[in-house]
Amino acid sequence: MNVQDKTVGVLALQGDYGLHEAQIQRLGAQFREVRLPRDFEGLDALVMPGGESTTMNILMDRFGLREPISEFGRTKPIYGTCAGMILLARNIERNQSGVKPFGMIDIDVARNDYGRQIYSFDEELIADFHGEKKAFRASFIRAPRVTRVGNDVRVLATFRESPVLVEQDHILAASFHSELEEDTTLLEYFFRHFLLDTATP
Ligand code: GLN
């Protein structure tokens, strides 16, 4: 099956979902904005963008999306960046704002742990895609730090000794934004490894 035949949902409640959509299109797949439970019909994968997890948390409840997302994530691939990673995590440290994470990937995260907005930065990092090493651009903007990684989680990239790109089964999560620039390396990996039948071992 080709990427052209795939429809990738993008959680479009808040945040920079438009940039993910542009990358999905650039790679030749279809995208659909997900705002309501019925938007999951026929989707092959879901992207949860960066933005503000507290706002997304409120809007997911308001639009009845919590159960459909949980259900979808049981069998279908999900890629979360930044706020999306926070929502996919098992636990959020010092979780004063009461964001309810889905627990789809066995990691704990500390929100905003790379510093405030003014301390945002870009890095060129190296991912180890199951033996294939590739450089990619990562933008850290009030990014979550991964503070615990469960045994079943594979770390694909680290930055200053913290895991920043992790996967478990069909769930992929990044501390940073991979969608801000031209570089589609991570989305290509997500498509190749999770969406198409050409999975690397
Ligand atoms: N700090 C944001 C949060 O906690 C995430 C930042 C981002 O997605 N760039 O939701």
mmCIF file with all atom_site columns, C-alpha atoms and ligand atoms in Angstrom:
data_model
loop_
_atom_site.group_PDB
_atom_site.id
_atom_site.type_symbol
_atom_site.label_atom_id
_atom_site.label_alt_id
_atom_site.label_comp_id
_atom_site.label_asym_id
_atom_site.label_entity_id
_atom_site.label_seq_id
_atom_site.pdbx_PDB_ins_code
_atom_site.Cartn_x
_atom_site.Cartn_y
_atom_site.Cartn_z
_atom_site.occupancy
_atom_site.B_iso_or_equiv
_atom_site.pdbx_formal_charge
_atom_site.auth_seq_id
_atom_site.auth_comp_id
_atom_site.auth_asym_id
_atom_site.auth_atom_id
_atom_site.pdbx_PDB_model_num
ATOM   1   C CA . MET A 1 1   ? 0.000   0.000  0.000  1.00 0.00 ? 1   MET A CA 1
ATOM   2   C CA . ASN A 1 2   ? 1.236   3.479  -0.863 1.00 0.00 ? 2   ASN A CA 1
ATOM   3   C CA . VAL A 1 3   ? 1.354   6.564  1.256  1.00 0.00 ? 3   VAL A CA 1
ATOM   4   C CA . GLN A 1 4   ? -1.109  8.218  -1.170 1.00 0.00 ? 4   GLN A CA 1
ATOM   5   C CA . ASP A 1 5   ? -3.772  5.787  0.009  1.00 0.00 ? 5   ASP A CA 1
ATOM   6   C CA . LYS A 1 6   ? -3.328  6.718  3.658  1.00 0.00 ? 6   LYS A CA 1
ATOM   7   C CA . THR A 1 7   ? -5.291  9.305  5.585  1.00 0.00 ? 7   THR A CA 1
ATOM   8   C CA . VAL A 1 8   ? -3.522  10.757 8.582  1.00 0.00 ? 8   VAL A CA 1
ATOM   9   C CA . GLY A 1 9   ? -5.626  12.566 11.167 1.00 0.00 ? 9   GLY A CA 1
ATOM   10  C CA . VAL A 1 10  ? -4.240  15.655 12.831 1.00 0.00 ? 10  VAL A CA 1
ATOM   11  C CA . LEU A 1 11  ? -5.689  16.618 16.186 1.00 0.00 ? 11  LEU A CA 1
ATOM   12  C CA . ALA A 1 12  ? -6.795  20.141 15.333 1.00 0.00 ? 12  ALA A CA 1
ATOM   13  C CA . LEU A 1 13  ? -8.034  21.601 18.610 1.00 0.00 ? 13  LEU A CA 1
ATOM   14  C CA . GLN A 1 14  ? -5.150  23.961 19.295 1.00 0.00 ? 14  GLN A CA 1
ATOM   15  C CA . GLY A 1 15  ? -1.462  24.325 18.502 1.00 0.00 ? 15  GLY A CA 1
ATOM   16  C CA . ASP A 1 16  ? 0.569   24.071 15.339 1.00 0.00 ? 16  ASP A CA 1
ATOM   17  C CA . TYR A 1 17  ? -1.438  21.358 13.589 1.00 0.00 ? 17  TYR A CA 1
ATOM   18  C CA . GLY A 1 18  ? -1.267  23.259 10.294 1.00 0.00 ? 18  GLY A CA 1
ATOM   19  C CA . LEU A 1 19  ? 2.486   22.659 10.112 1.00 0.00 ? 19  LEU A CA 1
ATOM   20  C CA . HIS A 1 20  ? 2.018   18.915 10.536 1.00 0.00 ? 20  HIS A CA 1
ATOM   21  C CA . GLU A 1 21  ? -0.587  18.994 7.781  1.00 0.00 ? 21  GLU A CA 1
ATOM   22  C CA . ALA A 1 22  ? 1.866   20.690 5.438  1.00 0.00 ? 22  ALA A CA 1
ATOM   23  C CA . GLN A 1 23  ? 4.456   17.979 6.100  1.00 0.00 ? 23  GLN A CA 1
ATOM   24  C CA . ILE A 1 24  ? 1.917   15.181 5.627  1.00 0.00 ? 24  ILE A CA 1
ATOM   25  C CA . GLN A 1 25  ? 0.950   16.674 2.276  1.00 0.00 ? 25  GLN A CA 1
ATOM   26  C CA . ARG A 1 26  ? 4.559   17.109 1.271  1.00 0.00 ? 26  ARG A CA 1
ATOM   27  C CA . LEU A 1 27  ? 5.081   13.380 1.760  1.00 0.00 ? 27  LEU A CA 1
ATOM   28  C CA . GLY A 1 28  ? 2.069   12.635 -0.425 1.00 0.00 ? 28  GLY A CA 1
ATOM   29  C CA . ALA A 1 29  ? -0.466  11.370 2.129  1.00 0.00 ? 29  ALA A CA 1
ATOM   30  C CA . GLN A 1 30  ? -3.934  12.758 2.791  1.00 0.00 ? 30  GLN A CA 1
ATOM   31  C CA . PHE A 1 31  ? -4.673  14.512 6.049  1.00 0.00 ? 31  PHE A CA 1
ATOM   32  C CA . ARG A 1 32  ? -7.864  15.136 7.959  1.00 0.00 ? 32  ARG A CA 1
ATOM   33  C CA . GLU A 1 33  ? -8.389  17.578 10.817 1.00 0.00 ? 33  GLU A CA 1
ATOM   34  C CA . VAL A 1 34  ? -9.765  15.755 13.839 1.00 0.00 ? 34  VAL A CA 1
ATOM   35  C CA . ARG A 1 35  ? -12.110 17.727 16.075 1.00 0.00 ? 35  ARG A CA 1
ATOM   36  C CA . LEU A 1 36  ? -15.039 15.392 16.629 1.00 0.00 ? 36  LEU A CA 1
ATOM   37  C CA . PRO A 1 37  ? -15.450 11.659 17.283 1.00 0.00 ? 37  PRO A CA 1
ATOM   38  C CA . ARG A 1 38  ? -16.786 11.074 13.777 1.00 0.00 ? 38  ARG A CA 1
ATOM   39  C CA . ASP A 1 39  ? -13.505 12.347 12.294 1.00 0.00 ? 39  ASP A CA 1
ATOM   40  C CA . PHE A 1 40  ? -11.838 9.037  13.209 1.00 0.00 ? 40  PHE A CA 1
ATOM   41  C CA . GLU A 1 41  ? -13.801 7.160  10.556 1.00 0.00 ? 41  GLU A CA 1
ATOM   42  C CA . GLY A 1 42  ? -11.326 5.477  8.196  1.00 0.00 ? 42  GLY A CA 1
ATOM   43  C CA . LEU A 1 43  ? -8.193  7.104  9.633  1.00 0.00 ? 43  LEU A CA 1
ATOM   44  C CA . ASP A 1 44  ? -4.900  5.217  9.325  1.00 0.00 ? 44  ASP A CA 1
ATOM   45  C CA . ALA A 1 45  ? -2.869  7.207  11.867 1.00 0.00 ? 45  ALA A CA 1
ATOM   46  C CA . LEU A 1 46  ? -3.089  10.250 14.114 1.00 0.00 ? 46  LEU A CA 1
ATOM   47  C CA . VAL A 1 47  ? -0.700  13.116 14.803 1.00 0.00 ? 47  VAL A CA 1
ATOM   48  C CA . MET A 1 48  ? -0.981  15.053 18.069 1.00 0.00 ? 48  MET A CA 1
ATOM   49  C CA . PRO A 1 49  ? 0.734   18.410 17.569 1.00 0.00 ? 49  PRO A CA 1
ATOM   50  C CA . GLY A 1 50  ? 2.683   20.752 19.778 1.00 0.00 ? 50  GLY A CA 1
ATOM   51  C CA . GLY A 1 51  ? 0.856   23.572 21.476 1.00 0.00 ? 51  GLY A CA 1
ATOM   52  C CA . GLU A 1 52  ? -0.558  23.759 24.968 1.00 0.00 ? 52  GLU A CA 1
ATOM   53  C CA . SER A 1 53  ? -1.476  20.463 26.573 1.00 0.00 ? 53  SER A CA 1
ATOM   54  C CA . THR A 1 54  ? -3.673  22.122 29.226 1.00 0.00 ? 54  THR A CA 1
ATOM   55  C CA . THR A 1 55  ? -5.859  23.698 26.529 1.00 0.00 ? 55  THR A CA 1
ATOM   56  C CA . MET A 1 56  ? -5.968  20.512 24.458 1.00 0.00 ? 56  MET A CA 1
ATOM   57  C CA . ASN A 1 57  ? -6.921  18.604 27.597 1.00 0.00 ? 57  ASN A CA 1
ATOM   58  C CA . ILE A 1 58  ? -9.946  20.846 28.166 1.00 0.00 ? 58  ILE A CA 1
ATOM   59  C CA . LEU A 1 59  ? -11.013 20.812 24.519 1.00 0.00 ? 59  LEU A CA 1
ATOM   60  C CA . MET A 1 60  ? -10.685 17.025 24.224 1.00 0.00 ? 60  MET A CA 1
ATOM   61  C CA . ASP A 1 61  ? -13.221 16.666 27.025 1.00 0.00 ? 61  ASP A CA 1
ATOM   62  C CA . ARG A 1 62  ? -15.490 19.300 25.555 1.00 0.00 ? 62  ARG A CA 1
ATOM   63  C CA . PHE A 1 63  ? -15.572 17.637 22.143 1.00 0.00 ? 63  PHE A CA 1
ATOM   64  C CA . GLY A 1 64  ? -15.869 14.076 23.453 1.00 0.00 ? 64  GLY A CA 1
ATOM   65  C CA . LEU A 1 65  ? -12.520 13.028 22.022 1.00 0.00 ? 65  LEU A CA 1
ATOM   66  C CA . ARG A 1 66  ? -10.961 11.269 24.985 1.00 0.00 ? 66  ARG A CA 1
ATOM   67  C CA . GLU A 1 67  ? -12.542 7.868  24.429 1.00 0.00 ? 67  GLU A CA 1
ATOM   68  C CA . PRO A 1 68  ? -12.133 7.881  20.608 1.00 0.00 ? 68  PRO A CA 1
ATOM   69  C CA . ILE A 1 69  ? -8.429  8.758  20.956 1.00 0.00 ? 69  ILE A CA 1
ATOM   70  C CA . SER A 1 70  ? -7.862  5.997  23.555 1.00 0.00 ? 70  SER A CA 1
ATOM   71  C CA . GLU A 1 71  ? -9.704  3.530  21.380 1.00 0.00 ? 71  GLU A CA 1
ATOM   72  C CA . PHE A 1 72  ? -7.800  4.537  18.237 1.00 0.00 ? 72  PHE A CA 1
ATOM   73  C CA . GLY A 1 73  ? -4.436  4.290  20.016 1.00 0.00 ? 73  GLY A CA 1
ATOM   74  C CA . ARG A 1 74  ? -5.060  0.678  21.008 1.00 0.00 ? 74  ARG A CA 1
ATOM   75  C CA . THR A 1 75  ? -4.421  -0.480 17.454 1.00 0.00 ? 75  THR A CA 1
ATOM   76  C CA . LYS A 1 76  ? -3.423  2.469  15.246 1.00 0.00 ? 76  LYS A CA 1
ATOM   77  C CA . PRO A 1 77  ? -0.225  4.517  15.063 1.00 0.00 ? 77  PRO A CA 1
ATOM   78  C CA . ILE A 1 78  ? -0.019  7.859  16.846 1.00 0.00 ? 78  ILE A CA 1
ATOM   79  C CA . TYR A 1 79  ? 2.807   10.406 16.660 1.00 0.00 ? 79  TYR A CA 1
ATOM   80  C CA . GLY A 1 80  ? 2.891   13.133 19.312 1.00 0.00 ? 80  GLY A CA 1
ATOM   81  C CA . THR A 1 81  ? 5.214   16.129 19.347 1.00 0.00 ? 81  THR A CA 1
ATOM   82  C CA . CYS A 1 82  ? 5.858   18.269 22.431 1.00 0.00 ? 82  CYS A CA 1
ATOM   83  C CA . ALA A 1 83  ? 2.381   18.864 23.932 1.00 0.00 ? 83  ALA A CA 1
ATOM   84  C CA . GLY A 1 84  ? 1.376   15.725 22.004 1.00 0.00 ? 84  GLY A CA 1
ATOM   85  C CA . MET A 1 85  ? 4.090   13.765 23.837 1.00 0.00 ? 85  MET A CA 1
ATOM   86  C CA . ILE A 1 86  ? 2.775   15.050 27.180 1.00 0.00 ? 86  ILE A CA 1
ATOM   87  C CA . LEU A 1 87  ? -0.694  13.748 26.332 1.00 0.00 ? 87  LEU A CA 1
ATOM   88  C CA . LEU A 1 88  ? 0.636   10.329 25.293 1.00 0.00 ? 88  LEU A CA 1
ATOM   89  C CA . ALA A 1 89  ? 2.779   9.846  28.432 1.00 0.00 ? 89  ALA A CA 1
ATOM   90  C CA . ARG A 1 90  ? 1.988   7.612  31.411 1.00 0.00 ? 90  ARG A CA 1
ATOM   91  C CA . ASN A 1 91  ? 2.596   10.318 34.054 1.00 0.00 ? 91  ASN A CA 1
ATOM   92  C CA . ILE A 1 92  ? 3.177   14.044 34.243 1.00 0.00 ? 92  ILE A CA 1
ATOM   93  C CA . GLU A 1 93  ? 5.396   15.184 37.101 1.00 0.00 ? 93  GLU A CA 1
ATOM   94  C CA . ARG A 1 94  ? 4.122   17.920 39.419 1.00 0.00 ? 94  ARG A CA 1
ATOM   95  C CA . ASN A 1 95  ? 0.900   17.918 37.463 1.00 0.00 ? 95  ASN A CA 1
ATOM   96  C CA . GLN A 1 96  ? -0.725  20.993 39.017 1.00 0.00 ? 96  GLN A CA 1
ATOM   97  C CA . SER A 1 97  ? -2.793  21.842 35.980 1.00 0.00 ? 97  SER A CA 1
ATOM   98  C CA . GLY A 1 98  ? -4.485  18.458 36.013 1.00 0.00 ? 98  GLY A CA 1
ATOM   99  C CA . VAL A 1 99  ? -3.744  17.386 32.441 1.00 0.00 ? 99  VAL A CA 1
ATOM   100 C CA . LYS A 1 100 ? -4.924  13.773 32.077 1.00 0.00 ? 100 LYS A CA 1
ATOM   101 C CA . PRO A 1 101 ? -2.410  11.886 29.951 1.00 0.00 ? 101 PRO A CA 1
ATOM   102 C CA . PHE A 1 102 ? -3.479  8.832  27.912 1.00 0.00 ? 102 PHE A CA 1
ATOM   103 C CA . GLY A 1 103 ? -0.707  6.548  29.181 1.00 0.00 ? 103 GLY A CA 1
ATOM   104 C CA . MET A 1 104 ? -0.144  5.104  25.711 1.00 0.00 ? 104 MET A CA 1
ATOM   105 C CA . ILE A 1 105 ? 3.621   5.174  26.068 1.00 0.00 ? 105 ILE A CA 1
ATOM   106 C CA . ASP A 1 106 ? 5.358   4.181  29.296 1.00 0.00 ? 106 ASP A CA 1
ATOM   107 C CA . ILE A 1 107 ? 7.254   7.390  30.018 1.00 0.00 ? 107 ILE A CA 1
ATOM   108 C CA . ASP A 1 108 ? 7.006   10.130 32.619 1.00 0.00 ? 108 ASP A CA 1
ATOM   109 C CA . VAL A 1 109 ? 7.481   13.741 31.586 1.00 0.00 ? 109 VAL A CA 1
ATOM   110 C CA . ALA A 1 110 ? 8.151   17.060 33.302 1.00 0.00 ? 110 ALA A CA 1
ATOM   111 C CA . ARG A 1 111 ? 6.437   19.879 31.414 1.00 0.00 ? 111 ARG A CA 1
ATOM   112 C CA . ASN A 1 112 ? 8.399   22.972 30.346 1.00 0.00 ? 112 ASN A CA 1
ATOM   113 C CA . ASP A 1 113 ? 11.579  21.465 31.753 1.00 0.00 ? 113 ASP A CA 1
ATOM   114 C CA . TYR A 1 114 ? 13.907  22.796 29.036 1.00 0.00 ? 114 TYR A CA 1
ATOM   115 C CA . GLY A 1 115 ? 13.085  26.358 30.096 1.00 0.00 ? 115 GLY A CA 1
ATOM   116 C CA . ARG A 1 116 ? 10.727  29.135 29.174 1.00 0.00 ? 116 ARG A CA 1
ATOM   117 C CA . GLN A 1 117 ? 9.701   30.322 25.720 1.00 0.00 ? 117 GLN A CA 1
ATOM   118 C CA . ILE A 1 118 ? 12.639  32.757 25.480 1.00 0.00 ? 118 ILE A CA 1
ATOM   119 C CA . TYR A 1 119 ? 15.024  29.846 25.992 1.00 0.00 ? 119 TYR A CA 1
ATOM   120 C CA . SER A 1 120 ? 13.688  27.996 22.953 1.00 0.00 ? 120 SER A CA 1
ATOM   121 C CA . PHE A 1 121 ? 16.398  26.480 20.782 1.00 0.00 ? 121 PHE A CA 1
ATOM   122 C CA . ASP A 1 122 ? 17.014  24.382 17.684 1.00 0.00 ? 122 ASP A CA 1
ATOM   123 C CA . GLU A 1 123 ? 19.368  21.425 17.537 1.00 0.00 ? 123 GLU A CA 1
ATOM   124 C CA . GLU A 1 124 ? 20.596  19.037 14.939 1.00 0.00 ? 124 GLU A CA 1
ATOM   125 C CA . LEU A 1 125 ? 20.263  15.590 16.524 1.00 0.00 ? 125 LEU A CA 1
ATOM   126 C CA . ILE A 1 126 ? 20.920  12.042 15.394 1.00 0.00 ? 126 ILE A CA 1
ATOM   127 C CA . ALA A 1 127 ? 18.211  9.410  15.538 1.00 0.00 ? 127 ALA A CA 1
ATOM   128 C CA . ASP A 1 128 ? 18.929  5.720  15.586 1.00 0.00 ? 128 ASP A CA 1
ATOM   129 C CA . PHE A 1 129 ? 16.063  4.273  13.558 1.00 0.00 ? 129 PHE A CA 1
ATOM   130 C CA . HIS A 1 130 ? 16.645  0.649  14.477 1.00 0.00 ? 130 HIS A CA 1
ATOM   131 C CA . GLY A 1 131 ? 20.243  0.701  13.305 1.00 0.00 ? 131 GLY A CA 1
ATOM   132 C CA . GLU A 1 132 ? 19.878  3.320  10.583 1.00 0.00 ? 132 GLU A CA 1
ATOM   133 C CA . LYS A 1 133 ? 21.325  6.604  11.846 1.00 0.00 ? 133 LYS A CA 1
ATOM   134 C CA . LYS A 1 134 ? 19.875  9.847  10.524 1.00 0.00 ? 134 LYS A CA 1
ATOM   135 C CA . ALA A 1 135 ? 20.335  13.513 11.379 1.00 0.00 ? 135 ALA A CA 1
ATOM   136 C CA . PHE A 1 136 ? 17.282  15.715 11.857 1.00 0.00 ? 136 PHE A CA 1
ATOM   137 C CA . ARG A 1 137 ? 16.356  19.211 13.066 1.00 0.00 ? 137 ARG A CA 1
ATOM   138 C CA . ALA A 1 138 ? 14.577  19.532 16.407 1.00 0.00 ? 138 ALA A CA 1
ATOM   139 C CA . SER A 1 139 ? 12.977  22.681 17.867 1.00 0.00 ? 139 SER A CA 1
ATOM   140 C CA . PHE A 1 140 ? 12.600  22.759 21.634 1.00 0.00 ? 140 PHE A CA 1
ATOM   141 C CA . ILE A 1 141 ? 9.916   25.234 22.753 1.00 0.00 ? 141 ILE A CA 1
ATOM   142 C CA . ARG A 1 142 ? 8.896   24.914 26.411 1.00 0.00 ? 142 ARG A CA 1
ATOM   143 C CA . ALA A 1 143 ? 9.569   21.281 25.791 1.00 0.00 ? 143 ALA A CA 1
ATOM   144 C CA . PRO A 1 144 ? 8.787   18.374 28.126 1.00 0.00 ? 144 PRO A CA 1
ATOM   145 C CA . ARG A 1 145 ? 11.698  16.400 29.552 1.00 0.00 ? 145 ARG A CA 1
ATOM   146 C CA . VAL A 1 146 ? 11.383  12.646 29.675 1.00 0.00 ? 146 VAL A CA 1
ATOM   147 C CA . THR A 1 147 ? 12.212  11.701 33.271 1.00 0.00 ? 147 THR A CA 1
ATOM   148 C CA . ARG A 1 148 ? 11.474  7.975  33.190 1.00 0.00 ? 148 ARG A CA 1
ATOM   149 C CA . VAL A 1 149 ? 11.414  5.413  30.417 1.00 0.00 ? 149 VAL A CA 1
ATOM   150 C CA . GLY A 1 150 ? 9.736   2.021  30.893 1.00 0.00 ? 150 GLY A CA 1
ATOM   151 C CA . ASN A 1 151 ? 11.356  -1.246 29.837 1.00 0.00 ? 151 ASN A CA 1
ATOM   152 C CA . ASP A 1 152 ? 9.249   -1.605 26.715 1.00 0.00 ? 152 ASP A CA 1
ATOM   153 C CA . VAL A 1 153 ? 10.099  1.835  25.407 1.00 0.00 ? 153 VAL A CA 1
ATOM   154 C CA . ARG A 1 154 ? 12.777  2.233  22.749 1.00 0.00 ? 154 ARG A CA 1
ATOM   155 C CA . VAL A 1 155 ? 14.834  5.449  22.839 1.00 0.00 ? 155 VAL A CA 1
ATOM   156 C CA . LEU A 1 156 ? 15.598  6.640  19.297 1.00 0.00 ? 156 LEU A CA 1
ATOM   157 C CA . ALA A 1 157 ? 17.339  9.914  20.135 1.00 0.00 ? 157 ALA A CA 1
ATOM   158 C CA . THR A 1 158 ? 18.746  11.686 23.158 1.00 0.00 ? 158 THR A CA 1
ATOM   159 C CA . PHE A 1 159 ? 19.811  15.241 23.876 1.00 0.00 ? 159 PHE A CA 1
ATOM   160 C CA . ARG A 1 160 ? 22.161  16.001 26.787 1.00 0.00 ? 160 ARG A CA 1
ATOM   161 C CA . GLU A 1 161 ? 21.580  12.505 28.079 1.00 0.00 ? 161 GLU A CA 1
ATOM   162 C CA . SER A 1 162 ? 17.787  12.762 28.204 1.00 0.00 ? 162 SER A CA 1
ATOM   163 C CA . PRO A 1 163 ? 15.646  10.728 25.841 1.00 0.00 ? 163 PRO A CA 1
ATOM   164 C CA . VAL A 1 164 ? 13.868  13.070 23.403 1.00 0.00 ? 164 VAL A CA 1
ATOM   165 C CA . LEU A 1 165 ? 12.463  10.649 20.821 1.00 0.00 ? 165 LEU A CA 1
ATOM   166 C CA . VAL A 1 166 ? 10.843  7.455  22.052 1.00 0.00 ? 166 VAL A CA 1
ATOM   167 C CA . GLU A 1 167 ? 8.549   4.730  20.771 1.00 0.00 ? 167 GLU A CA 1
ATOM   168 C CA . GLN A 1 168 ? 6.566   1.844  22.108 1.00 0.00 ? 168 GLN A CA 1
ATOM   169 C CA . ASP A 1 169 ? 4.640   -0.504 19.832 1.00 0.00 ? 169 ASP A CA 1
ATOM   170 C CA . HIS A 1 170 ? 2.834   1.821  17.398 1.00 0.00 ? 170 HIS A CA 1
ATOM   171 C CA . ILE A 1 171 ? 3.241   5.024  19.421 1.00 0.00 ? 171 ILE A CA 1
ATOM   172 C CA . LEU A 1 172 ? 6.010   7.568  18.640 1.00 0.00 ? 172 LEU A CA 1
ATOM   173 C CA . ALA A 1 173 ? 6.653   10.658 20.783 1.00 0.00 ? 173 ALA A CA 1
ATOM   174 C CA . ALA A 1 174 ? 9.088   13.574 20.537 1.00 0.00 ? 174 ALA A CA 1
ATOM   175 C CA . SER A 1 175 ? 9.922   16.200 23.197 1.00 0.00 ? 175 SER A CA 1
ATOM   176 C CA . PHE A 1 176 ? 10.512  18.706 20.420 1.00 0.00 ? 176 PHE A CA 1
ATOM   177 C CA . HIS A 1 177 ? 8.760   19.989 17.326 1.00 0.00 ? 177 HIS A CA 1
ATOM   178 C CA . SER A 1 178 ? 9.732   18.201 14.136 1.00 0.00 ? 178 SER A CA 1
ATOM   179 C CA . GLU A 1 179 ? 7.147   20.040 12.074 1.00 0.00 ? 179 GLU A CA 1
ATOM   180 C CA . LEU A 1 180 ? 8.482   23.598 12.174 1.00 0.00 ? 180 LEU A CA 1
ATOM   181 C CA . GLU A 1 181 ? 10.949  23.268 9.345  1.00 0.00 ? 181 GLU A CA 1
ATOM   182 C CA . GLU A 1 182 ? 11.346  21.696 5.932  1.00 0.00 ? 182 GLU A CA 1
ATOM   183 C CA . ASP A 1 183 ? 12.941  18.629 7.462  1.00 0.00 ? 183 ASP A CA 1
ATOM   184 C CA . THR A 1 184 ? 10.451  15.742 7.215  1.00 0.00 ? 184 THR A CA 1
ATOM   185 C CA . THR A 1 185 ? 12.852  13.051 8.501  1.00 0.00 ? 185 THR A CA 1
ATOM   186 C CA . LEU A 1 186 ? 10.712  12.091 11.485 1.00 0.00 ? 186 LEU A CA 1
ATOM   187 C CA . LEU A 1 187 ? 7.422   12.009 9.645  1.00 0.00 ? 187 LEU A CA 1
ATOM   188 C CA . GLU A 1 188 ? 9.060   9.870  6.956  1.00 0.00 ? 188 GLU A CA 1
ATOM   189 C CA . TYR A 1 189 ? 10.189  7.464  9.663  1.00 0.00 ? 189 TYR A CA 1
ATOM   190 C CA . PHE A 1 190 ? 6.690   7.431  11.177 1.00 0.00 ? 190 PHE A CA 1
ATOM   191 C CA . PHE A 1 191 ? 5.173   6.637  7.794  1.00 0.00 ? 191 PHE A CA 1
ATOM   192 C CA . ARG A 1 192 ? 7.742   4.021  6.904  1.00 0.00 ? 192 ARG A CA 1
ATOM   193 C CA . HIS A 1 193 ? 7.829   2.269  10.228 1.00 0.00 ? 193 HIS A CA 1
ATOM   194 C CA . PHE A 1 194 ? 4.253   2.550  11.472 1.00 0.00 ? 194 PHE A CA 1
ATOM   195 C CA . LEU A 1 195 ? 2.023   3.182  8.489  1.00 0.00 ? 195 LEU A CA 1
ATOM   196 C CA . LEU A 1 196 ? 3.423   1.280  5.539  1.00 0.00 ? 196 LEU A CA 1
ATOM   197 C CA . ASP A 1 197 ? 4.335   -2.377 5.253  1.00 0.00 ? 197 ASP A CA 1
ATOM   198 C CA . THR A 1 198 ? 8.053   -1.658 5.063  1.00 0.00 ? 198 THR A CA 1
ATOM   199 C CA . ALA A 1 199 ? 8.792   -1.631 8.766  1.00 0.00 ? 199 ALA A CA 1
ATOM   200 C CA . THR A 1 200 ? 12.397  -1.681 9.839  1.00 0.00 ? 200 THR A CA 1
ATOM   201 C CA . PRO A 1 201 ? 13.076  -4.525 12.324 1.00 0.00 ? 201 PRO A CA 1
HETATM 202 N N1 . GLN B 2 .   ? 4.720   23.506 27.408 1.00 0.00 ? 1   GLN B N1 1
HETATM 203 C C1 . GLN B 2 .   ? 3.661   23.013 26.579 1.00 0.00 ? 1   GLN B C1 1
HETATM 204 C C2 . GLN B 2 .   ? 2.721   22.118 27.376 1.00 0.00 ? 1   GLN B C2 1
HETATM 205 O O1 . GLN B 2 .   ? 3.006   21.827 28.493 1.00 0.00 ? 1   GLN B O1 1
HETATM 206 C C3 . GLN B 2 .   ? 4.206   22.237 25.401 1.00 0.00 ? 1   GLN B C3 1
HETATM 207 C C4 . GLN B 2 .   ? 5.003   23.147 24.520 1.00 0.00 ? 1   GLN B C4 1
HETATM 208 C C5 . GLN B 2 .   ? 4.949   22.828 23.083 1.00 0.00 ? 1   GLN B C5 1
HETATM 209 O O2 . GLN B 2 .   ? 4.142   22.006 22.603 1.00 0.00 ? 1   GLN B O2 1
HETATM 210 N N2 . GLN B 2 .   ? 5.770   23.525 22.345 1.00 0.00 ? 1   GLN B N2 1
HETATM 211 O O3 . GLN B 2 .   ? 1.714   21.753 26.870 1.00 0.00 ? 1   GLN B O3 1
#
